[in-house]
Coordinates of C-alpha atoms in Angstrom, one line a residue:
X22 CA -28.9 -11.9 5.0
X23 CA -27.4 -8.8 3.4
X24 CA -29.5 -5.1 3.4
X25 CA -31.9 -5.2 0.7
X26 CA -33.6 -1.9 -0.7
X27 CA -36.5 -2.7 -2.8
X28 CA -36.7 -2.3 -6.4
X29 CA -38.8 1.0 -6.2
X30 CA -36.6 2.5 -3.6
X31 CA -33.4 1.6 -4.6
X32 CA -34.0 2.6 -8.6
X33 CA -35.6 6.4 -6.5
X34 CA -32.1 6.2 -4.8
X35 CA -29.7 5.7 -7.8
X36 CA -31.9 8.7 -9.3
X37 CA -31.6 10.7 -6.1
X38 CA -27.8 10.6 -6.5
X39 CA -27.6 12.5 -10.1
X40 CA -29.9 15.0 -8.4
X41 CA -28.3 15.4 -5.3
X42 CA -25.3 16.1 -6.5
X43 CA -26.2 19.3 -7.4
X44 CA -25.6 22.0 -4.8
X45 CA -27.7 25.0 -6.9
X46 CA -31.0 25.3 -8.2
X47 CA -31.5 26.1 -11.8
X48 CA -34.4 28.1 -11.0
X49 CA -34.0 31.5 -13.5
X50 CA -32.3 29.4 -16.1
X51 CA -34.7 26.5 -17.1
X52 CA -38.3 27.0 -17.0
X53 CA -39.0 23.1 -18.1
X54 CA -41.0 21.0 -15.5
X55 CA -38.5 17.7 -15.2
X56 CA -39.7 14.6 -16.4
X57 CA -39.6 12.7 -13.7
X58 CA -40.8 13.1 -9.9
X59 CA -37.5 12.6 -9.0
X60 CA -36.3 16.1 -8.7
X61 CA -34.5 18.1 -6.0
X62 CA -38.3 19.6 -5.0
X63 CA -39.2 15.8 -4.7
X64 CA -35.8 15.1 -2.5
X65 CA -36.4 18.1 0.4
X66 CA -40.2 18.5 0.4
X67 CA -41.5 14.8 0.6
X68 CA -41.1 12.3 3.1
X69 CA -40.5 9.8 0.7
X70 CA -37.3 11.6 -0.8
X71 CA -35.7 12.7 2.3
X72 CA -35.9 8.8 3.2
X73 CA -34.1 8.2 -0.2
X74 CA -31.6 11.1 0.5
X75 CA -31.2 9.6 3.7
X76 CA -30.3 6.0 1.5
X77 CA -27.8 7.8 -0.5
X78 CA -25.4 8.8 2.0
X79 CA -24.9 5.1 2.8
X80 CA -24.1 4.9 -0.9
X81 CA -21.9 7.7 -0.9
X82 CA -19.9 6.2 2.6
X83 CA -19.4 3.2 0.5
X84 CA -18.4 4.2 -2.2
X85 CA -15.2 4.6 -0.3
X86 CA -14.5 1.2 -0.2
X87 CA -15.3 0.7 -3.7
X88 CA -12.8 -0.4 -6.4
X89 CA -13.8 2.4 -8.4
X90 CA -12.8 5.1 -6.4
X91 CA -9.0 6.0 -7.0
X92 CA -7.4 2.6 -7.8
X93 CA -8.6 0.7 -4.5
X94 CA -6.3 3.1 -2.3
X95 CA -9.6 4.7 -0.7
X96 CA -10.3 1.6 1.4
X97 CA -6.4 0.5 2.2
X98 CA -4.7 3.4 2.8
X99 CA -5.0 4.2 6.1
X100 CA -4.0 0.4 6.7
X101 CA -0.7 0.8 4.6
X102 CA 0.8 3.9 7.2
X103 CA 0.9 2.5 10.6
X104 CA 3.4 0.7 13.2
X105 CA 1.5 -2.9 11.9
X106 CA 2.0 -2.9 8.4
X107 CA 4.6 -3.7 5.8
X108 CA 3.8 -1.9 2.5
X109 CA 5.7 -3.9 -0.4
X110 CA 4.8 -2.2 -3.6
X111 CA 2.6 -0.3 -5.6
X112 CA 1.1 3.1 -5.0
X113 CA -0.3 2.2 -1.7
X114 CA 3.1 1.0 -0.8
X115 CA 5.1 4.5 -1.8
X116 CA 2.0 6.2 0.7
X117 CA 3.2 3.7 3.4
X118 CA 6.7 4.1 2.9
X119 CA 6.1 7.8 3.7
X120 CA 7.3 8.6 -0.2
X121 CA 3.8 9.8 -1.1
X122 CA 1.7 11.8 -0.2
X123 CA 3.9 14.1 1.9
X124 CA 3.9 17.6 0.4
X125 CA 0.9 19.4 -0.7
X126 CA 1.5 19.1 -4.6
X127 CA 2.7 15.4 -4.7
X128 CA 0.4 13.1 -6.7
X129 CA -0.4 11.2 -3.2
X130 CA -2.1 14.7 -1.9
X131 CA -4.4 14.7 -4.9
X132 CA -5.5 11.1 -4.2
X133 CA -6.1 11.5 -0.4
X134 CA -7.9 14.4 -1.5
X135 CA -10.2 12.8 -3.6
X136 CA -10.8 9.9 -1.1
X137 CA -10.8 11.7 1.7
X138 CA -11.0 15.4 2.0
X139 CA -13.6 16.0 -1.2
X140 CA -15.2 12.5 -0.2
X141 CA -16.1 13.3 3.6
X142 CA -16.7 17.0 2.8
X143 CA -19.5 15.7 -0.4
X144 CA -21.1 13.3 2.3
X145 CA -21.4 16.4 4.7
X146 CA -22.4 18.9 2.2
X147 CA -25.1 16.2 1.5
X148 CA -26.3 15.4 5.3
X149 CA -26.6 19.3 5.5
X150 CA -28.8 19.6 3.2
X151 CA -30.7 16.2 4.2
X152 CA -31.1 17.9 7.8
X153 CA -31.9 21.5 7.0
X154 CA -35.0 20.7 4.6
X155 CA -36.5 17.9 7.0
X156 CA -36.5 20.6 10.0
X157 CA -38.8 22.5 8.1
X158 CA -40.5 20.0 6.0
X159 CA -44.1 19.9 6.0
X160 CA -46.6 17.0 6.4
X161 CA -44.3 14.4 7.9
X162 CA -44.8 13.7 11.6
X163 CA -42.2 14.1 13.8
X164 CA -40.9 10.9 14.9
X165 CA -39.9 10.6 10.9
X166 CA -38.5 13.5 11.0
X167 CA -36.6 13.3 13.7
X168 CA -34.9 9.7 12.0
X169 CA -33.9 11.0 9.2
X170 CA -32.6 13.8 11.0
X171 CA -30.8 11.3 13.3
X172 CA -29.4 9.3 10.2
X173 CA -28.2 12.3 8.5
X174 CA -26.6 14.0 11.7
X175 CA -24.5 10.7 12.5
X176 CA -23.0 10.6 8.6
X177 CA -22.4 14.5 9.3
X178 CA -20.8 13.8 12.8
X179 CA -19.0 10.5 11.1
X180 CA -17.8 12.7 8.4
X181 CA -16.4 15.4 10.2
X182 CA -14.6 13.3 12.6
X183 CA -12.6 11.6 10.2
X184 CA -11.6 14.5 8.6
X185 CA -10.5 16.4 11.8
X186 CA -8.2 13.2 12.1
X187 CA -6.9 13.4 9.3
X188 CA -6.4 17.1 8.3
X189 CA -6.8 19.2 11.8
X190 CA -7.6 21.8 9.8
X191 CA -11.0 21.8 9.0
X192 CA -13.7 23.7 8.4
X193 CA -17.1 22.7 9.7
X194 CA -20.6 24.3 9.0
X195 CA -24.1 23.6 9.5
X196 CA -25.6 26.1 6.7
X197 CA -26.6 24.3 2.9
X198 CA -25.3 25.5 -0.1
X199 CA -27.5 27.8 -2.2
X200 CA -27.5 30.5 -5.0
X201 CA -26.9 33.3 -2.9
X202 CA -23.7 31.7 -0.9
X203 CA -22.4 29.4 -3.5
X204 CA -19.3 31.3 -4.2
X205 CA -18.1 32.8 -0.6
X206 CA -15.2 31.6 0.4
X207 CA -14.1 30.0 3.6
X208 CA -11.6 32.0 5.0
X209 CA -9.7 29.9 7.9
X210 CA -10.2 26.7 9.8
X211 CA -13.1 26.3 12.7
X212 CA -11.7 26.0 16.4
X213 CA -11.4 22.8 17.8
X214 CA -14.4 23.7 20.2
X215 CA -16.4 24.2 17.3
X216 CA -15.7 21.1 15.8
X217 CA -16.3 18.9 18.9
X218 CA -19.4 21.5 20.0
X219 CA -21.0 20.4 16.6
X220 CA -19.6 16.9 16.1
X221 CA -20.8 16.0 20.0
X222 CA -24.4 17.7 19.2
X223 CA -25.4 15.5 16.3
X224 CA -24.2 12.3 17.7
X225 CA -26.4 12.9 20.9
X226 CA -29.6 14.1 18.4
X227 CA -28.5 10.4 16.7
X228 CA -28.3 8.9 20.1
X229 CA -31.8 10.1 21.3
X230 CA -33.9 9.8 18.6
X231 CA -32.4 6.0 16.7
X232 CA -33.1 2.4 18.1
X233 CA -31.5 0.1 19.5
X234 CA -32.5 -2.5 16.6
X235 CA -32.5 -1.4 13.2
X236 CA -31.9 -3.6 9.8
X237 CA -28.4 -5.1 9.3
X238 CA -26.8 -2.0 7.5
X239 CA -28.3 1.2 9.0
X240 CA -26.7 2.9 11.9
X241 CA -28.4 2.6 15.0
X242 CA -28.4 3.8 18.5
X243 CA -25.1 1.7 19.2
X244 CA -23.1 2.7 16.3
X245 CA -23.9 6.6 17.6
X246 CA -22.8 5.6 20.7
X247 CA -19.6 3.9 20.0
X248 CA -18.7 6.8 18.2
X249 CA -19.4 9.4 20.4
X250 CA -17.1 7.0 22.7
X251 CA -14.7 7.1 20.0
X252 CA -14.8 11.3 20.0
X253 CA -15.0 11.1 23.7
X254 CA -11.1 9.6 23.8
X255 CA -10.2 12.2 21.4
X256 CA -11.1 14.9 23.8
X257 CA -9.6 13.3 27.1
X258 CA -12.8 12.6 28.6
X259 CA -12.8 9.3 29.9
X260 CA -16.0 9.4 31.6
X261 CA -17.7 10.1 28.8
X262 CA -16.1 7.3 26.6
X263 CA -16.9 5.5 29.7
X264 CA -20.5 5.4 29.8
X265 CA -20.7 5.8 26.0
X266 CA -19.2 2.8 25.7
X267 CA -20.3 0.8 28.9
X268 CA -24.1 1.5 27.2
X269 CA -23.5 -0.8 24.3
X270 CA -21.5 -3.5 26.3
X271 CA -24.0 -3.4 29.0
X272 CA -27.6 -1.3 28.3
X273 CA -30.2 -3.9 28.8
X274 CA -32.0 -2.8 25.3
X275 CA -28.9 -3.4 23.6
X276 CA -28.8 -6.5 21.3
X277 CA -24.6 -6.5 20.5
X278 CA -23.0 -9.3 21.8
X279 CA -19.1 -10.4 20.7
X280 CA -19.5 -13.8 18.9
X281 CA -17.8 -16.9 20.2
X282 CA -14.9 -17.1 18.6
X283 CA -12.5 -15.3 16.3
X284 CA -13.9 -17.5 13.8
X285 CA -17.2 -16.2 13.9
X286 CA -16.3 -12.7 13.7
X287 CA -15.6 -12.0 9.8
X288 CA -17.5 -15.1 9.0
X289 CA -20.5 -14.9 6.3
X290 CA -21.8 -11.5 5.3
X291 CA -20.5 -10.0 8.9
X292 CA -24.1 -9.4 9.8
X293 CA -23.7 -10.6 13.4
X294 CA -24.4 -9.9 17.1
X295 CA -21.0 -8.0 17.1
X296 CA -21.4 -5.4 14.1
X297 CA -21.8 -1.9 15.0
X298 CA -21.8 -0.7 11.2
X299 CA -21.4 -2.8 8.2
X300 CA -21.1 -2.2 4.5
X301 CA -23.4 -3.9 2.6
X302 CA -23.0 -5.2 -1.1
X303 CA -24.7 -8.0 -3.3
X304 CA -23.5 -9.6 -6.5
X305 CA -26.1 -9.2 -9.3
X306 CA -28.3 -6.6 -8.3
X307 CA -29.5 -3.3 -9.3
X308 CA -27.5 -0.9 -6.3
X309 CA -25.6 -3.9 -4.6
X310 CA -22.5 -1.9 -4.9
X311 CA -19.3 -2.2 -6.6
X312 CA -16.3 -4.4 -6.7
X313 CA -13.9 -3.9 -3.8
X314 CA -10.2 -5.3 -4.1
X315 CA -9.4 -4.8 -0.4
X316 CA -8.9 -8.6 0.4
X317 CA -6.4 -8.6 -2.8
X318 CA -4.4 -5.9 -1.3
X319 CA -3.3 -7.7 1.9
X320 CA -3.5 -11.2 0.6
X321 CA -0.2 -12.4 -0.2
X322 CA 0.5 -14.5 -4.1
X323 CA 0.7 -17.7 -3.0
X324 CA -1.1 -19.0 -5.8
X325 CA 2.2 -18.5 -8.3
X326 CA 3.6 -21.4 -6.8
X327 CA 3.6 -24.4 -8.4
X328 CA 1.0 -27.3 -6.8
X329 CA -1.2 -24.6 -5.3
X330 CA -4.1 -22.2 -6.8
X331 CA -6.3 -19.8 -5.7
X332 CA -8.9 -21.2 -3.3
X333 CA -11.4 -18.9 -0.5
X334 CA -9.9 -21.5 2.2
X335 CA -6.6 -19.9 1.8
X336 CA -7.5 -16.4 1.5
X337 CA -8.6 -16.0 -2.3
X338 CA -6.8 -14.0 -4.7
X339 CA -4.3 -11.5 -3.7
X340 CA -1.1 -9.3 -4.8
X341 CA 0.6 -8.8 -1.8
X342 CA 0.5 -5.1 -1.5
X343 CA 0.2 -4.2 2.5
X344 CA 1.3 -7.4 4.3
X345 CA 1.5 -7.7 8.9
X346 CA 5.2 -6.6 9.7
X347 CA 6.8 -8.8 11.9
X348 CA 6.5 -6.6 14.9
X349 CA 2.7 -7.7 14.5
X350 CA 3.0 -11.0 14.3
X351 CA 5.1 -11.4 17.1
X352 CA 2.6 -9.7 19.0
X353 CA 0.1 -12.5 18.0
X354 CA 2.8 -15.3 18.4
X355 CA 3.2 -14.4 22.5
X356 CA 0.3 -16.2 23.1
X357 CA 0.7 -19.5 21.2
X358 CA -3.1 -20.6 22.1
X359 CA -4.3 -16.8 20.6
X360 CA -6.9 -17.7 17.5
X361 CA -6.4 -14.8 15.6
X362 CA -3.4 -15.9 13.8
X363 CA -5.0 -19.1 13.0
X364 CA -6.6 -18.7 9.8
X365 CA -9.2 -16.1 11.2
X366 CA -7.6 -12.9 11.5
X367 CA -4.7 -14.1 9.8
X368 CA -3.1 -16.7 8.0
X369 CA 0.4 -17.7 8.4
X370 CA 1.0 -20.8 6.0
X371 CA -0.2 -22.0 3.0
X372 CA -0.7 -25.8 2.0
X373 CA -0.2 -27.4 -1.7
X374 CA -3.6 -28.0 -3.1
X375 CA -3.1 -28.5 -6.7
X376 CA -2.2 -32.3 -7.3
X377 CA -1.5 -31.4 -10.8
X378 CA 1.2 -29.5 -10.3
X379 CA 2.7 -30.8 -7.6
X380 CA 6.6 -30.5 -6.5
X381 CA 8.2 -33.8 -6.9
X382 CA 7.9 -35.5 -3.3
X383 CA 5.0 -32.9 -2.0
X384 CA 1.3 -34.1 -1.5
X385 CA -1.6 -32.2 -0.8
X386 CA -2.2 -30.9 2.1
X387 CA 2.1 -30.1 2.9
X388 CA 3.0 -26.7 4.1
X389 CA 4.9 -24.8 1.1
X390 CA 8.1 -23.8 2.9
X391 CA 10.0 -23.2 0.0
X392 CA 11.1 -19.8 0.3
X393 CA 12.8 -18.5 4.0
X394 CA 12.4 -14.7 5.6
X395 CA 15.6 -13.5 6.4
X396 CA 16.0 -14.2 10.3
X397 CA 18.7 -14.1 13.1
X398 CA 18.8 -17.9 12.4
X399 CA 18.8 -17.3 8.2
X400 CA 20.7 -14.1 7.7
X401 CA 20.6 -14.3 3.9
X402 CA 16.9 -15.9 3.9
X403 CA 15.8 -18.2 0.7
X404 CA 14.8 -15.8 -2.2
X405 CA 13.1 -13.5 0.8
X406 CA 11.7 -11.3 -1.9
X407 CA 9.7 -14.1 -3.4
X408 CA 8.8 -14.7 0.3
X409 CA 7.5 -11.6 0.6
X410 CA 5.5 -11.6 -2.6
X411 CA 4.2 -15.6 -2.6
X412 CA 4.3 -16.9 0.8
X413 CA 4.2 -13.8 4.0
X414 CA 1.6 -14.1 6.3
X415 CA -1.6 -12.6 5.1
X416 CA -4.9 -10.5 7.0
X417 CA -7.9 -12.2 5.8
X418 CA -10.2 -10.1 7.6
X419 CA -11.8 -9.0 4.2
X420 CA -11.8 -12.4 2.6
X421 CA -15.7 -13.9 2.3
X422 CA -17.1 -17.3 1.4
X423 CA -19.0 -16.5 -1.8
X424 CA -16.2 -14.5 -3.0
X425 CA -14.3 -15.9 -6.3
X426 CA -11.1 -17.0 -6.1
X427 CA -9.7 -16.5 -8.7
X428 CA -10.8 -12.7 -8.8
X429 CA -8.9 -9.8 -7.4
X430 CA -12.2 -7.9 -7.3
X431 CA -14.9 -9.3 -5.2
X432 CA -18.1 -7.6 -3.5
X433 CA -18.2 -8.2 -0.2
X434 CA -19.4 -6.5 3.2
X435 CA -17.1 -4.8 5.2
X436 CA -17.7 -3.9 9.2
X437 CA -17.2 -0.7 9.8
X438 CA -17.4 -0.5 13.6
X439 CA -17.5 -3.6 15.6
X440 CA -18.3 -4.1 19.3
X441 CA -14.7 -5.3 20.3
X442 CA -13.3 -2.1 20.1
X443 CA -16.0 -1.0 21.9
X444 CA -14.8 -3.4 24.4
X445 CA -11.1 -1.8 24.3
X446 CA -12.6 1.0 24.7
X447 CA -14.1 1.0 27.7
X448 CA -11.0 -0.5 28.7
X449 CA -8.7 2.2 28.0
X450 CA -11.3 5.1 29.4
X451 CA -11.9 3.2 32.6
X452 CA -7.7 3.2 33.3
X453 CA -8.1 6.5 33.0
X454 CA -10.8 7.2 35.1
X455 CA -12.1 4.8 37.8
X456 CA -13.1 1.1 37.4
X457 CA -11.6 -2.2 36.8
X458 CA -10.6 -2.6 33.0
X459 CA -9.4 -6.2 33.4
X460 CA -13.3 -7.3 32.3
X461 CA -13.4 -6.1 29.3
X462 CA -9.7 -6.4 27.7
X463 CA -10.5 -9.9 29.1
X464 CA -13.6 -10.6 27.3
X465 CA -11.6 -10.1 24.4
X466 CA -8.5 -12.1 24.9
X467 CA -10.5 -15.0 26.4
X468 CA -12.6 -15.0 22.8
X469 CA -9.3 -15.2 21.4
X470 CA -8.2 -18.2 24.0
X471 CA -5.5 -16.1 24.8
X472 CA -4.5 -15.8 28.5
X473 CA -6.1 -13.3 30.9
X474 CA -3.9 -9.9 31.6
X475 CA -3.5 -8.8 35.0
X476 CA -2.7 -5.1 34.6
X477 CA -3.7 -2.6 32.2
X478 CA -1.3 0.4 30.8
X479 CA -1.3 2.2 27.9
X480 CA 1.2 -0.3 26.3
X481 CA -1.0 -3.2 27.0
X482 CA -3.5 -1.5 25.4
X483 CA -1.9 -0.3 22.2
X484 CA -0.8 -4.1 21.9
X485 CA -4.1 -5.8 22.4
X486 CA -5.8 -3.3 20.0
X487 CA -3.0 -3.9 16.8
X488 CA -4.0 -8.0 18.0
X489 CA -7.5 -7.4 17.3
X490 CA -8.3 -4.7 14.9
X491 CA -5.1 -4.3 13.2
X492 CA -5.7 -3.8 9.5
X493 CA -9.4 -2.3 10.1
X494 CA -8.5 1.4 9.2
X495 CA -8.0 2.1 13.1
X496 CA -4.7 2.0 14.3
X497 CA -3.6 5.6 12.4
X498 CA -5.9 7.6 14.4
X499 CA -5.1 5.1 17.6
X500 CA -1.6 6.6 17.3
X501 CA -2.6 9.7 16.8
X502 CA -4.8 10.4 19.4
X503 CA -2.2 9.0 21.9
X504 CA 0.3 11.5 21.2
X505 CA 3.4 12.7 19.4
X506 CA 5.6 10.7 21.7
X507 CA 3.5 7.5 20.7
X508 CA 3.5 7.6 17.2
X509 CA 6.6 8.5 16.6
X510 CA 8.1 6.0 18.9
X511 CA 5.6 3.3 17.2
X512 CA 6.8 4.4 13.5
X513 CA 10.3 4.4 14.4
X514 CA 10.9 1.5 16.1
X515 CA 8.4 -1.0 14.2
X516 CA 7.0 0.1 11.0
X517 CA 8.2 -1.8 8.0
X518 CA 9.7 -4.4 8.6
X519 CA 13.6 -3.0 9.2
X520 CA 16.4 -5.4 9.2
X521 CA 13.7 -8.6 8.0
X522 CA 13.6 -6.6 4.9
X523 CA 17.2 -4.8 3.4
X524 CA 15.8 -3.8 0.4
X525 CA 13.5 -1.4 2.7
X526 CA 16.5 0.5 3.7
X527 CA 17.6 3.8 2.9
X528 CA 14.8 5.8 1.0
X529 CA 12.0 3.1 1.0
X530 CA 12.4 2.4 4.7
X531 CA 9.0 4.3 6.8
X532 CA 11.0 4.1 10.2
X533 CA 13.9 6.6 8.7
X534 CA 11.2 8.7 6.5
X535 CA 9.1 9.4 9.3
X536 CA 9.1 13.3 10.1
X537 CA 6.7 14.3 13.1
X538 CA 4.5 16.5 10.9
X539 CA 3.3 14.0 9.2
X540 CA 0.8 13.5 12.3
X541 CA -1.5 15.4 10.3
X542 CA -1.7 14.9 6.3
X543 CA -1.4 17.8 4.1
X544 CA -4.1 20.1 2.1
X545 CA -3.7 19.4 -1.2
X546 CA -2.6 22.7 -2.7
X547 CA -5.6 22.6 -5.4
X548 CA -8.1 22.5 -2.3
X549 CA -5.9 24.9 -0.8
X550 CA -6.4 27.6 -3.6
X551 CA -10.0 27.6 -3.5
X552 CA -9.7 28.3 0.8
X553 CA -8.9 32.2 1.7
X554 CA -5.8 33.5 1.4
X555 CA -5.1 32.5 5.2
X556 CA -6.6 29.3 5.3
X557 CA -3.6 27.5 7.1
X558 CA -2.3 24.9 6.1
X559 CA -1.1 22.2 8.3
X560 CA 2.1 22.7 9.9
X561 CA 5.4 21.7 8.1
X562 CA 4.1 21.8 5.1

């Protein structure tokens, strides 16, 4: 069943937003008493609105996702630019292609900075203040306090982290906004040691102080953990990510389990033994989020061929915007008994459903061949445009059962964290480290019924995590965190789709527009301005 606030605390929430979102009192300028309880005095002095503070940054996280911020990009984006995807059009495509969003006063900077640098830096801002007034609130008893606390530190921690991924240059504070410091200006970046000293501290106050079980929705002990694991690999050490990660795998108290099959996985609302941290929405009613076209984006048209329509079955309604490359698929295709390109992760063909307008001589239930990728064996492909556009292998990940089909906006939940990367890993710090790592890249290859490894390298790795949680938002920062070497190596030899795909050639091919300072993304000049006058921006830029 998917999170449900009540009616009295979500319509406090929705109310809570307006309010929160301003970072100044208007003490000195209005002398009206507000007619409602639900005012900023409300928010940081009472139990009750620090709880619904607390709610709202789970609103702001998703809004993220939702179709409503920036044109859908917020949500895909990160999907679009990596070694696993081919980006075929639109906006989203132009940011893959590495044709957006690669100077600091191209249109592509001011979206990423709306969806992600003003976005992550609101929900800290936010947390801040959520943290600072409960340490000092009155008449609440600790162990509240010290959940909300928890809660708030982990969006803080969260927050910051994916920004340092993104940008490098950050700046990171623990001190609220008020009257007196509104307007000073930040005037350079904060150290890496200060970013990890502060990130690291409020993921272990989230860690000590949040359960184990918590409603479907909330963060809990595990999601802190796997993403201290996750910060762990970011600063080489492996024993850390180790134990952060062998706790959720393994901790007695810990009720995450990976599901039986790849089936199972993005099944239903995604509330399972396996989710770390899901988004939760719910059609038709008050707070239940807005529409998300994620599924659309990576879904591919099939339906604009004649004796098929739109059906969940077959992956809903889509428009073929950021579609597996080849080099992806082939990595699913080694193991021809591997699930997850058999209508669970993704889906490679597409049957004729529609018996009134059926081809002549097709039923229902035939495989629609009628367009051919170009291939060593077909150098000039059938119409491999249309191909691309109608009939390419699709992620399905973000497809759900009571979605509509015919739709390109849908609310659904989206998982966040999940425990098989948890699972990968452990994997990757204990080849680092000590231990056996067979285990636990096992686990997830034999839930896959794909055959057991025998080694581990970094390689290895890198190809069993674009296998399982390719076109979750992860394999940028995977890249990243590797090295240089690694991404550029990944970007240049597989993203796109190269020779499969001539048109890609030449100025719309990502393999030949990759530069390496494009690791990090650029300030957008705007945000920039309001920084001092030696706030650096990211190099090459």
């Amino acid at each position: 069943m998917k999170f449900k606030n009540s009616y009295s605390t979500i319509k406090k929430s929705i109310l809570l937003i307006a309010v929160i979102t301003l970072t100044v009192s208007c003490d000195g300028y209005l002398d009206e008493q507000p007619s409602t309880l639900i005012d900023s005095g409300y928010i940081y002095n009472t139990e009750e609105g620090l709880k619904s503070g607390v709610v709202s940054l789970y609103k702001f996280d998703r809004d993220r996702y939702d179709n409503s911020t920036q044109d859908y990009m917020g949500a895909v984006l990160m999907q679009s630019r990596s070694d696993l995807a081919f980006s075929r059009t639109g906006y989203t495509g132009l940011m893959g292609r590495y044709q957006r969003g690669i100077s600091p006063i191209d249109l592509g900077s001011n979206f990423t900075s709306t969806l992600f640098w003003k976005h992550f830096y609101n929900i800290t801002n936010k947390a801040t203040d959520i943290i600072n007034a409960a340490e000092v609130v009155e008449d609440v008893d600790q162990a509240t306090k010290n959940q909300i606390i928890a809660e708030a530190k982990f969006f803080r921690a969260h927050s910051y982290f994916y920004l340092y991924r993104m940008y490098k240059n950050i700046f990171v504070t623990t001190k609220s906004v008020t009257v007196e410091n509104a307007f000073d200006v930040v005037e350079t970046n904060s150290t890496k040691e200060e970013i990890f000293d502060l990130i690291n501290s409020d993921l272990q106050f989230a860690i000590d102080n949040l359960q184990w079980n918590v409603k479907f929705g909330r963060i809990s002990k595990g999601t802190a953990k796997h993403v201290k694991a996750k910060v762990a690999m970011w600063e080489g050490d492996w024993a850390e990510a180790k134990k952060q990660a062998l706790d959720v795998i393994e901790d007695p108290m810990s009720p995450h389990s990976l599901v039986a099959t790849t089936a199972d996985v993005f099944k239903g609302d995604r509330n399972n033994s396996e989710q770390l941290y899901v988004i939760q929405s719910q059609d038709d009613v008050l707070g239940g989020g807005e529409v998300t076209m994620m599924n659309a984006n990576f879904v591919t048209q099939y339906f604009q061929i004649p004796g098929i329509v739109e059906e969940i079955e077959q992956g809903g309604r889509g428009f073929s915007r950021v579609l597996p490359n080849n080099y992806l698929l082939d990595l699913l295709a080694e193991d021809p008994n591997d699930t997850r390109d058999d209508n669970t992760y993704f889906r490679l063909n597409y049957f004729y459903n529609d018996v009134n307008t059926l081809p002549s001589g097709k039923n229902v239930g035939d495989v629609i061949d009628i367009y051919k990728p170009i291939s060593p064996a077909n150098p000039n492909g059938v119409q491999y445009q249309r191909y691309y556009q109608r009939l390419h292998p699709s992620c399905i990940k973000f497809n759900q059962e009571d979605d509509d089909p015919k739709s390109y906006r849908n609310r659904s939940n989206i998982l966040v964290y999940r425990l098989a990367e948890t699972y990968l890993i452990a994997t990757e710090a204990i080849m680092r480290s000590t231990g056996d790592p067979l285990p636990y890249i096992n686990a997830i290859r034999t839930r896959a019924n794909a055959a057991p490894v025998t080694a581990v390298n970094e390689q290895v790795i890198l190809d069993e995590r674009a296998r399982e949680l390719s076109f979750e938002g992860q394999r940028w920062f995977t890249l990243k965190r590797m090295g240089q070497d690694v991404i550029n190596r990944q970007i240049t030899s597989f993203a796109g789709d190269g020779d499969f795909f001539p048109a890609n050639r030449g100025a719309k091919d990502p393999r030949t527009n990759w530069q390496d300072h494009f690791i990090n993304w650029p300030i957008f000049q705007e945000d920039l301005d309001l920084l001092g006058p030696n706030y650096p921006q990211n190099t090459g830029y």
